[in-house]
PDB file of C-alpha atoms and ligand atoms in Angstrom:
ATOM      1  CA  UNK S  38      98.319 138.467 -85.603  1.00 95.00           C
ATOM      2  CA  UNK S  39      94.632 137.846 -86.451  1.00 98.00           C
ATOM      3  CA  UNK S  40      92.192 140.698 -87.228  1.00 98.00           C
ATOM      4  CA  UNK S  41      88.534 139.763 -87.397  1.00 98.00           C
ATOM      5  CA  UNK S  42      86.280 141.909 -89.488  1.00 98.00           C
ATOM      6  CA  UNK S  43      82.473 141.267 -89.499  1.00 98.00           C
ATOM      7  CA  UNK S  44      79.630 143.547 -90.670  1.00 98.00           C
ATOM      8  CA  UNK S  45      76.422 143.318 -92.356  1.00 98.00           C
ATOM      9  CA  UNK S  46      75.832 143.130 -95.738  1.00 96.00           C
ATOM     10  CA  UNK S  47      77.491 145.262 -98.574  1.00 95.00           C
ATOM     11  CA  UNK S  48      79.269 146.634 -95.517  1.00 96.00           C
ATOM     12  CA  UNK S  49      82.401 147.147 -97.116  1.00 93.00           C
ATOM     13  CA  UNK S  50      84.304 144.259 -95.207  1.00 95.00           C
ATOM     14  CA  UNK S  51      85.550 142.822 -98.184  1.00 94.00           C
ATOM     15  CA  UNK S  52      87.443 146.028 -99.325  1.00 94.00           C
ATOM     16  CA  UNK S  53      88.311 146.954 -96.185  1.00 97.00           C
ATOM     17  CA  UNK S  54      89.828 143.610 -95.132  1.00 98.00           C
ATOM     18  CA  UNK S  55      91.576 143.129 -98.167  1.00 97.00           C
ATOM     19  CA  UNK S  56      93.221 146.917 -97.731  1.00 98.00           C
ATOM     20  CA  UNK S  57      93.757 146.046 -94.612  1.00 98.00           C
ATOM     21  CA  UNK S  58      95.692 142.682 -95.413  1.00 98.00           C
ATOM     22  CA  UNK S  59      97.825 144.179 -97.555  1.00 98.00           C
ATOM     23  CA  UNK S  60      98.947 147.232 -95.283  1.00 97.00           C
ATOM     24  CA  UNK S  61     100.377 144.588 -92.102  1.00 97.00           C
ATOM     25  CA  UNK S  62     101.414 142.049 -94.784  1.00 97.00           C
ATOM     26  CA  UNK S  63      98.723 139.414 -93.858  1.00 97.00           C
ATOM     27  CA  UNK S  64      96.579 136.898 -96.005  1.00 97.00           C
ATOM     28  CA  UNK S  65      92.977 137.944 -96.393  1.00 97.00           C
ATOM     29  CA  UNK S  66      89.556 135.440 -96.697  1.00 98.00           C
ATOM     30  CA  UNK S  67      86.903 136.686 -97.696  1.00 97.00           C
ATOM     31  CA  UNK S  68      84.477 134.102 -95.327  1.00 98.00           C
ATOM     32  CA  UNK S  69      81.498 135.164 -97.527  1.00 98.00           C
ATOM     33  CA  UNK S  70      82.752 133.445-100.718  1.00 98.00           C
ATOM     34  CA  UNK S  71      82.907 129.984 -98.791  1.00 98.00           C
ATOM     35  CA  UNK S  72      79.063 130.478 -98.092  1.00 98.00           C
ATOM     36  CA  UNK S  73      79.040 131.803-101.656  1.00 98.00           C
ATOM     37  CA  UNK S  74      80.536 128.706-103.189  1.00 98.00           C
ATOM     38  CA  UNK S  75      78.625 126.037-101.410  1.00 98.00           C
ATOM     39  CA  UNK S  76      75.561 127.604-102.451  1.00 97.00           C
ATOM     40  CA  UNK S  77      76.976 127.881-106.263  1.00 97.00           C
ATOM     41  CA  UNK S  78      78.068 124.509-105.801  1.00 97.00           C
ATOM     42  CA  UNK S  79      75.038 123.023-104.864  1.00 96.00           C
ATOM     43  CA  UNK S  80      73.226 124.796-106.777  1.00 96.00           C
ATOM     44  CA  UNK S  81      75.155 123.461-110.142  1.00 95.00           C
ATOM     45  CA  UNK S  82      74.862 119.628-108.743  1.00 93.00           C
ATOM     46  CA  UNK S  83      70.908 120.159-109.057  1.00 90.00           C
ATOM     47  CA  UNK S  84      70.434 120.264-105.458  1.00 82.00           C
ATOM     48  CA  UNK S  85      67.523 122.572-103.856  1.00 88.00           C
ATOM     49  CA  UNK S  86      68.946 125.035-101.364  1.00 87.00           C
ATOM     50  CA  UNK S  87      65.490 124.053 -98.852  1.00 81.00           C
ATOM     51  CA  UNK S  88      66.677 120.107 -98.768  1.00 84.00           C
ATOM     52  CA  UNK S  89      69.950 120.163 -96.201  1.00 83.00           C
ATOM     53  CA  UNK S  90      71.556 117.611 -97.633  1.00 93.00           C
ATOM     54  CA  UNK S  91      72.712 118.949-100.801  1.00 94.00           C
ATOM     55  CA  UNK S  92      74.507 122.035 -98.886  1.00 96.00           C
ATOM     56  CA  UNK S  93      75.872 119.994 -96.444  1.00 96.00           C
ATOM     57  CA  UNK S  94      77.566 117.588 -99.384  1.00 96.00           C
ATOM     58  CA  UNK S  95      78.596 120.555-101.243  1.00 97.00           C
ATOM     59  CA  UNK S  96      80.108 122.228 -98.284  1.00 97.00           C
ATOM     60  CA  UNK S  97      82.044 118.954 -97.177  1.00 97.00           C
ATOM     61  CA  UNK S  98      83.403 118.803-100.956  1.00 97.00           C
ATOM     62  CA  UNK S  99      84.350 122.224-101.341  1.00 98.00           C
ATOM     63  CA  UNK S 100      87.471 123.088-103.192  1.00 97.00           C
ATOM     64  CA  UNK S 101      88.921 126.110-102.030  1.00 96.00           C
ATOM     65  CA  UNK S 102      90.953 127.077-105.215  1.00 96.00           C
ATOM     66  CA  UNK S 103      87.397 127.783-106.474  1.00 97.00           C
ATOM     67  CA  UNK S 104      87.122 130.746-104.168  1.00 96.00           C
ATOM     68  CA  UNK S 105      87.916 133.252-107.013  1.00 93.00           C
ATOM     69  CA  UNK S 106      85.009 132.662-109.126  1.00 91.00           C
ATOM     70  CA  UNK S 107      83.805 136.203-110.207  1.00 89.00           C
ATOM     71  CA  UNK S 108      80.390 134.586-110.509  1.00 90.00           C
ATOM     72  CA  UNK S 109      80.472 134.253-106.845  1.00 95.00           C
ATOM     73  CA  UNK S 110      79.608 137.986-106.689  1.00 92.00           C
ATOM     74  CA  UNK S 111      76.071 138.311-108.054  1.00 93.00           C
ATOM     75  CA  UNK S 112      73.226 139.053-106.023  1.00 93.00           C
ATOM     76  CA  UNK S 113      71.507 135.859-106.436  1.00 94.00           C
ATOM     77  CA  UNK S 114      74.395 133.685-104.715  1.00 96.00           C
ATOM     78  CA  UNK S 115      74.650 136.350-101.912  1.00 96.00           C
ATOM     79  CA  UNK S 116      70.663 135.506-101.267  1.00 95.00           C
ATOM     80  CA  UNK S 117      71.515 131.683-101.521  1.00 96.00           C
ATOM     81  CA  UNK S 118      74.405 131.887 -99.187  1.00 97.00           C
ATOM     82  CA  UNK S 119      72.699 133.198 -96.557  1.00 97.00           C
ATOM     83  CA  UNK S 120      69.914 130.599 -96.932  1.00 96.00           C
ATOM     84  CA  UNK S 121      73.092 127.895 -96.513  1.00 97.00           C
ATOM     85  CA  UNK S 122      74.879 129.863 -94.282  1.00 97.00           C
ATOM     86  CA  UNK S 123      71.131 129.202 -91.371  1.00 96.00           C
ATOM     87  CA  UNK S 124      72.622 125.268 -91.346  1.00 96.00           C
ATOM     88  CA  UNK S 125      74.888 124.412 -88.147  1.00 97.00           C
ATOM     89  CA  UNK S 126      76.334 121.506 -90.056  1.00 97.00           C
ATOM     90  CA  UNK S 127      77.285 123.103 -93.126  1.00 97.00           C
ATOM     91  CA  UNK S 128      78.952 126.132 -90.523  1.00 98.00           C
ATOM     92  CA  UNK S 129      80.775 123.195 -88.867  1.00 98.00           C
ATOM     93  CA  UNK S 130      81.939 121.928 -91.925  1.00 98.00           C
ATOM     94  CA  UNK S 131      83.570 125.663 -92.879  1.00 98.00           C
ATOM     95  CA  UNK S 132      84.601 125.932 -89.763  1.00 98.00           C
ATOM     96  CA  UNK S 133      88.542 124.407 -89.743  1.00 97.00           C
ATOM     97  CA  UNK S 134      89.331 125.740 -93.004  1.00 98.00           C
ATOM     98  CA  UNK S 135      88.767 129.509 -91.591  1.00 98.00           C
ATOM     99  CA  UNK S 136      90.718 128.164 -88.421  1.00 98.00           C
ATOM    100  CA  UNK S 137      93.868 126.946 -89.988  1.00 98.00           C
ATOM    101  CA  UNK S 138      93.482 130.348 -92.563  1.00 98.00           C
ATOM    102  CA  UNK S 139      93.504 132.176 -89.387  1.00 98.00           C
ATOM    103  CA  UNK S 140      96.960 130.576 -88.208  1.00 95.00           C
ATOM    104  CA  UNK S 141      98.838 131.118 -90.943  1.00 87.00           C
ATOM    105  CA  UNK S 142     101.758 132.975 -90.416  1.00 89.00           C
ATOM    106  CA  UNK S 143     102.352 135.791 -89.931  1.00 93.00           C
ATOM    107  CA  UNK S 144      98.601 136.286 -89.733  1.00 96.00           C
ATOM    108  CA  UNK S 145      95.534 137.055 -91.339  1.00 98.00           C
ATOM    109  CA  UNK S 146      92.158 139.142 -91.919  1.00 98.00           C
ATOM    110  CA  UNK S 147      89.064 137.551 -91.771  1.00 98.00           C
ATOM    111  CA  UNK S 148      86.183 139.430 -92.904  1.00 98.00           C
ATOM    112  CA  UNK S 149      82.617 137.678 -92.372  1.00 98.00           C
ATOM    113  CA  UNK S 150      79.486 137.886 -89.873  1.00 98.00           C
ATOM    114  CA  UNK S 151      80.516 135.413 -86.900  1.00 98.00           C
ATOM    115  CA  UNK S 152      84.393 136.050 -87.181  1.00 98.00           C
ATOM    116  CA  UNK S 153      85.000 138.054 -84.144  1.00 98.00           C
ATOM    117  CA  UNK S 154      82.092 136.113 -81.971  1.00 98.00           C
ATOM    118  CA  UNK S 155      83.022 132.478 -83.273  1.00 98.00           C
ATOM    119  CA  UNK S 156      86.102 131.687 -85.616  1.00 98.00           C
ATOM    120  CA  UNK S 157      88.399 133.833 -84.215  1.00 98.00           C
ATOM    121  CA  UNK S 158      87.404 135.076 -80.849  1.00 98.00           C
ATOM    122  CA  UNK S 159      90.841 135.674 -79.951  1.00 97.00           C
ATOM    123  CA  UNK S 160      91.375 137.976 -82.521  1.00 98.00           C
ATOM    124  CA  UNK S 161      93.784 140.435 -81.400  1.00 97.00           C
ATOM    125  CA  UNK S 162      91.771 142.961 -82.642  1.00 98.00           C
ATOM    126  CA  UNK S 163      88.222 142.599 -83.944  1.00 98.00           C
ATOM    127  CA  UNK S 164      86.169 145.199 -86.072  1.00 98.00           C
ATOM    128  CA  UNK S 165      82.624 145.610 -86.796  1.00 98.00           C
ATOM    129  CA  UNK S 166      82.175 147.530 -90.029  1.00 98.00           C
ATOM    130  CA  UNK S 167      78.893 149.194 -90.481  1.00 98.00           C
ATOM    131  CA  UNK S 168      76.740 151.785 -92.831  1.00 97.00           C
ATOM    132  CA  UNK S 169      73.245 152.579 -92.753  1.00 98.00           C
ATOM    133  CA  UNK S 170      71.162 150.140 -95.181  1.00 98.00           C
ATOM    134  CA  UNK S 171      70.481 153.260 -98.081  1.00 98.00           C
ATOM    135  CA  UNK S 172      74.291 153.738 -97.982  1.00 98.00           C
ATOM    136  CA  UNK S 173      75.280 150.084 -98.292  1.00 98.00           C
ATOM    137  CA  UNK S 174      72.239 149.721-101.053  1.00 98.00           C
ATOM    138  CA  UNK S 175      73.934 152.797-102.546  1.00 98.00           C
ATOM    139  CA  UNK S 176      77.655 151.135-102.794  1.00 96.00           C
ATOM    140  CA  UNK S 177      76.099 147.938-103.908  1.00 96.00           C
ATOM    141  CA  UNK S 178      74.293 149.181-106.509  1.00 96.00           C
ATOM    142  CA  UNK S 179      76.983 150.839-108.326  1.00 96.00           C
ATOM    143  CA  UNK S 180      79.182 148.128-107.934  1.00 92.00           C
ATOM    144  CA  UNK S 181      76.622 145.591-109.530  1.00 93.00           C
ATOM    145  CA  UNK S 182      76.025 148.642-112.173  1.00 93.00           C
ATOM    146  CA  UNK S 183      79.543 148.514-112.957  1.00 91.00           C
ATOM    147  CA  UNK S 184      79.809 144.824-114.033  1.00 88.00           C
ATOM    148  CA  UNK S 185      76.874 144.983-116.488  1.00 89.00           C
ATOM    149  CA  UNK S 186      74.447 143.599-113.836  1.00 89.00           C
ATOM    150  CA  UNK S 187      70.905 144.746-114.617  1.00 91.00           C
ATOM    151  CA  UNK S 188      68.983 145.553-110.710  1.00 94.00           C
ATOM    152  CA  UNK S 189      67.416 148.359-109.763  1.00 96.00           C
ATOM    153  CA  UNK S 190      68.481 150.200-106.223  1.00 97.00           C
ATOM    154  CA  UNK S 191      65.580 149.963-104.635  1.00 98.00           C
ATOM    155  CA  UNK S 192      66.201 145.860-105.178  1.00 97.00           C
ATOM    156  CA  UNK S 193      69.395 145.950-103.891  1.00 97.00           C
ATOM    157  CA  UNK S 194      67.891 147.376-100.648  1.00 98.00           C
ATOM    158  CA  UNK S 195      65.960 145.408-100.407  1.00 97.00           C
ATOM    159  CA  UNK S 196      67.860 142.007-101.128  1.00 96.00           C
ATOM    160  CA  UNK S 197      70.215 143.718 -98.304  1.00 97.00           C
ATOM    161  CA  UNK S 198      67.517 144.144 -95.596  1.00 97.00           C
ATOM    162  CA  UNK S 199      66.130 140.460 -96.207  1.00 97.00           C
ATOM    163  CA  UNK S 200      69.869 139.352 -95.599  1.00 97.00           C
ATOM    164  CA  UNK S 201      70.570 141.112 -92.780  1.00 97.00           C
ATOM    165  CA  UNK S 202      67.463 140.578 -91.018  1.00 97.00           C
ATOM    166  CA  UNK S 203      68.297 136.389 -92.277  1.00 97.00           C
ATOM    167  CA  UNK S 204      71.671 136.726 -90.731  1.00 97.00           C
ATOM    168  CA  UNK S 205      70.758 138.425 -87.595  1.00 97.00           C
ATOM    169  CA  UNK S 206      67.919 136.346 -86.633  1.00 97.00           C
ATOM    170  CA  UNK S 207      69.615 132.800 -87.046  1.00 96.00           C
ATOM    171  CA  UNK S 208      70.537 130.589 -84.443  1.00 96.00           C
ATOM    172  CA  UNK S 209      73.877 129.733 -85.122  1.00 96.00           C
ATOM    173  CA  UNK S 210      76.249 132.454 -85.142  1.00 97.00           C
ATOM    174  CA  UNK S 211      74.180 135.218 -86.293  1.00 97.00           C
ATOM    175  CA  UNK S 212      75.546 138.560 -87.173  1.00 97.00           C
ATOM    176  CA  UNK S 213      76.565 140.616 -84.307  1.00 96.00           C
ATOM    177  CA  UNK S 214      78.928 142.937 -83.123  1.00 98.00           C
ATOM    178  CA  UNK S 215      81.329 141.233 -80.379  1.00 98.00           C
ATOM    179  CA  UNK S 216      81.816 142.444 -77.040  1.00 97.00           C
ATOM    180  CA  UNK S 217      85.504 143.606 -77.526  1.00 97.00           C
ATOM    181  CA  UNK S 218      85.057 144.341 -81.407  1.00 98.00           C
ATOM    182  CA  UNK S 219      85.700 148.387 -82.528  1.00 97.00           C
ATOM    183  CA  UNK S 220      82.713 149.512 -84.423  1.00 98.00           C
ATOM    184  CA  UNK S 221      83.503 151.528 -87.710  1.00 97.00           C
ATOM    185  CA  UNK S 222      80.566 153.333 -89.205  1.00 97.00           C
ATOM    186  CA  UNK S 223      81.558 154.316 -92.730  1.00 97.00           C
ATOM    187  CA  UNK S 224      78.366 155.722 -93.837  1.00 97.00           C
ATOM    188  CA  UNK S 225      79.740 159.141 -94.100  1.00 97.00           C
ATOM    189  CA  UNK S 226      83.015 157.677 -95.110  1.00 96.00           C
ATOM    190  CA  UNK S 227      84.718 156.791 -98.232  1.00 94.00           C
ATOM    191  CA  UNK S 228      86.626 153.746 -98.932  1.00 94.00           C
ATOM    192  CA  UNK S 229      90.264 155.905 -98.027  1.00 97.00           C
ATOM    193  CA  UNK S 230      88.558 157.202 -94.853  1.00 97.00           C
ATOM    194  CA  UNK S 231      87.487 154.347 -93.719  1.00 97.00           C
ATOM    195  CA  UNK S 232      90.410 152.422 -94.015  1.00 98.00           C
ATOM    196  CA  UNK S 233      92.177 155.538 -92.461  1.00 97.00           C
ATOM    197  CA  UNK S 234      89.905 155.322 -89.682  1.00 97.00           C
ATOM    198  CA  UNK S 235      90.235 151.079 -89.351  1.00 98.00           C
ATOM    199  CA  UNK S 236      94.180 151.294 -89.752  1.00 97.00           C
ATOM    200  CA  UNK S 237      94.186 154.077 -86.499  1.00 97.00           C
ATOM    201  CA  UNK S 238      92.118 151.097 -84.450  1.00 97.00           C
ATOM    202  CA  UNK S 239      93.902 148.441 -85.241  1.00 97.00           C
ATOM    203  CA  UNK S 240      97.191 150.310 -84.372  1.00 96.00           C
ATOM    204  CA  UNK S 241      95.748 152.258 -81.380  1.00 95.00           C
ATOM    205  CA  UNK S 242      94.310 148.492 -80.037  1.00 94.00           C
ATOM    206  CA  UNK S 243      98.029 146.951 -80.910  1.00 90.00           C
ATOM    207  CA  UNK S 244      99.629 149.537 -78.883  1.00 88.00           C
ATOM    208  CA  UNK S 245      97.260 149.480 -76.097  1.00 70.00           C
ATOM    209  CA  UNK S 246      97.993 145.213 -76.233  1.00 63.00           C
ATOM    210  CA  UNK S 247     102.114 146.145 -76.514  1.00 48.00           C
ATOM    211  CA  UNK S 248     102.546 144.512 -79.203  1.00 48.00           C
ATOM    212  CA  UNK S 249     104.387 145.086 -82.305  1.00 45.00           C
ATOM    213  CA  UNK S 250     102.500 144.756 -85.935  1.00 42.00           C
TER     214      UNK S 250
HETATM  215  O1  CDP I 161      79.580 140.857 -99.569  1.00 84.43           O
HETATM  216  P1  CDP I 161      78.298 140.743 -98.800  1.00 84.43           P
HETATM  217  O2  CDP I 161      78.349 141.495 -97.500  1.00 84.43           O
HETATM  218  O3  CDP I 161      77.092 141.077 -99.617  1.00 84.43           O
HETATM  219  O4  CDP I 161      78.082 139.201 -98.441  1.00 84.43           O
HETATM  220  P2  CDP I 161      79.167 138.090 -98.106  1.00 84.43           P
HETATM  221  O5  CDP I 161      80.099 138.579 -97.041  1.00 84.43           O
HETATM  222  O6  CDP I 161      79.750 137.567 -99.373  1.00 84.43           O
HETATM  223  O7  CDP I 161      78.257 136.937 -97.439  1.00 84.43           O
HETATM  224  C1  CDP I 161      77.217 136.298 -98.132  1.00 84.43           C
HETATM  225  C2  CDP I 161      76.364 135.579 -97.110  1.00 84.43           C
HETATM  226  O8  CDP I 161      77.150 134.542 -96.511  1.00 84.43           O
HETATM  227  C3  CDP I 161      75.889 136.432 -95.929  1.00 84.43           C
HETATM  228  O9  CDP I 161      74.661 137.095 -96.174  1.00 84.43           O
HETATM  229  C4  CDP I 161      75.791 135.426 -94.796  1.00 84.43           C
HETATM  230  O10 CDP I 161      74.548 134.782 -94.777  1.00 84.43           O
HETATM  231  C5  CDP I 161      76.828 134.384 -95.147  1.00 84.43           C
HETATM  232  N1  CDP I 161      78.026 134.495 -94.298  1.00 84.43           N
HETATM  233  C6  CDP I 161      77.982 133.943 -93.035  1.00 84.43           C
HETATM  234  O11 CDP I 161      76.944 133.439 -92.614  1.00 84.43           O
HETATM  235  N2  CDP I 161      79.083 133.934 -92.251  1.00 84.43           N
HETATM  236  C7  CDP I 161      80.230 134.491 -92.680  1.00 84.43           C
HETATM  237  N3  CDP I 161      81.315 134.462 -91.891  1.00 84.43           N
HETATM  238  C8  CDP I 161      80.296 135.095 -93.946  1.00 84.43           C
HETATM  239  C9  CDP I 161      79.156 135.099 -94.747  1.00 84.43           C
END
């Protein structure tokens, strides 16, 4: 079973998908960390996120046991990775790890931005997980608050527009809602609700499919 999660940013993926995970008994990634780590990786070898090559290397050479890294969290890196994340070759070279994640058994939960539209898009049931950009700037900001990070809200808005529009307006798989994927809007929800609301998809789109989770 593979559920596919996507979303813009600060959407709430990552909580949800991890909730998620852990309710049918299926390994989570986090997709947004790999992006995160190339650009923290080729960052720390020197390289200059504007010259290809030094994302592409890092991306080729990345370790995923490194995927952990609290640092991978700050605002900065989330900036870089979607500066990375614009370069087909560095996608392509991502691309097999999040495949073979995906077929692990007995499944998994990808959360990311192209999941649902080009990892996985046979998902067996695909989410896109949305909030209005004040709402998401809202969530963000307390969460960065809470870990001692010094940015204003109106920065973190900000940062999250840029991204979005970044991430929308690439060529290779930009952020998008697929076809066949549920859309969740949690602005008026909180993180219980939501995943309330996402577990009653998921099992209303099994049952429709016959399946058993
Ligand atoms: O957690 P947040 O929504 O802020 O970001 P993230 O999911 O960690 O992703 C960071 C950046 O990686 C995004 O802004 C995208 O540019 C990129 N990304 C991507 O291009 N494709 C994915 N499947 C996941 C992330």
């Amino acid at each position: 079973m593979i559920i596919a999660i996507d979303g813009p940013a600060a959407s709430g993926k990552g909580t949800l998908g991890k909730r998620v995970a852990a309710h049918y008994g299926l390994a989570h990634l986090d997709t947004g960390a790999l992006y995160r780590a190339v650009a923290r990786d080729a960052l720390a070898a020197g390289g200059d996120l504007a010259d290809a090559g030094a994302a592409l290397a890092a991306s080729r050479a990345l370790d995923p046991a490194t995927l952990g890294d609290p640092c991978l969290r700050t605002p900065a890196l989330g900036e870089a990775a979607s500066v990375v994340a614009r370069d087909p070759d560095v996608r392509a070279a991502l691309l097999a790890y999040q495949r073979d994640f995906a077929r692990k058994r007995p499944g998994a939960v990808l959360d990311g931005r192209d999941i649902g539209t080009v990892i996985c898009p046979d998902a067996d049931v695909k989410l896109f997980v949305t909030a209005s950009p004040e709402e998401r700037a809202r969530r963000r900001y307390k969460e960065l608050e809470a870990c001692g990070v010094n940015i204003t809200e109106a920065l973190v808005l900000a940062d999250i527009r840029r991204r979005d529009e970044r991430d929308s307006g690439r060529e290779t798989a930009p952020l998008r809602q697929a076809e066949d994927a549920y859309l969740l809007d949690t602005t008026n929800l909180d993180i219980d609700a939501a995943f309330r609301a996402a577990i009653d998809l998921i099992d209303a789109a099994m049952g429709c499919a016959g399946r058993v989770v």
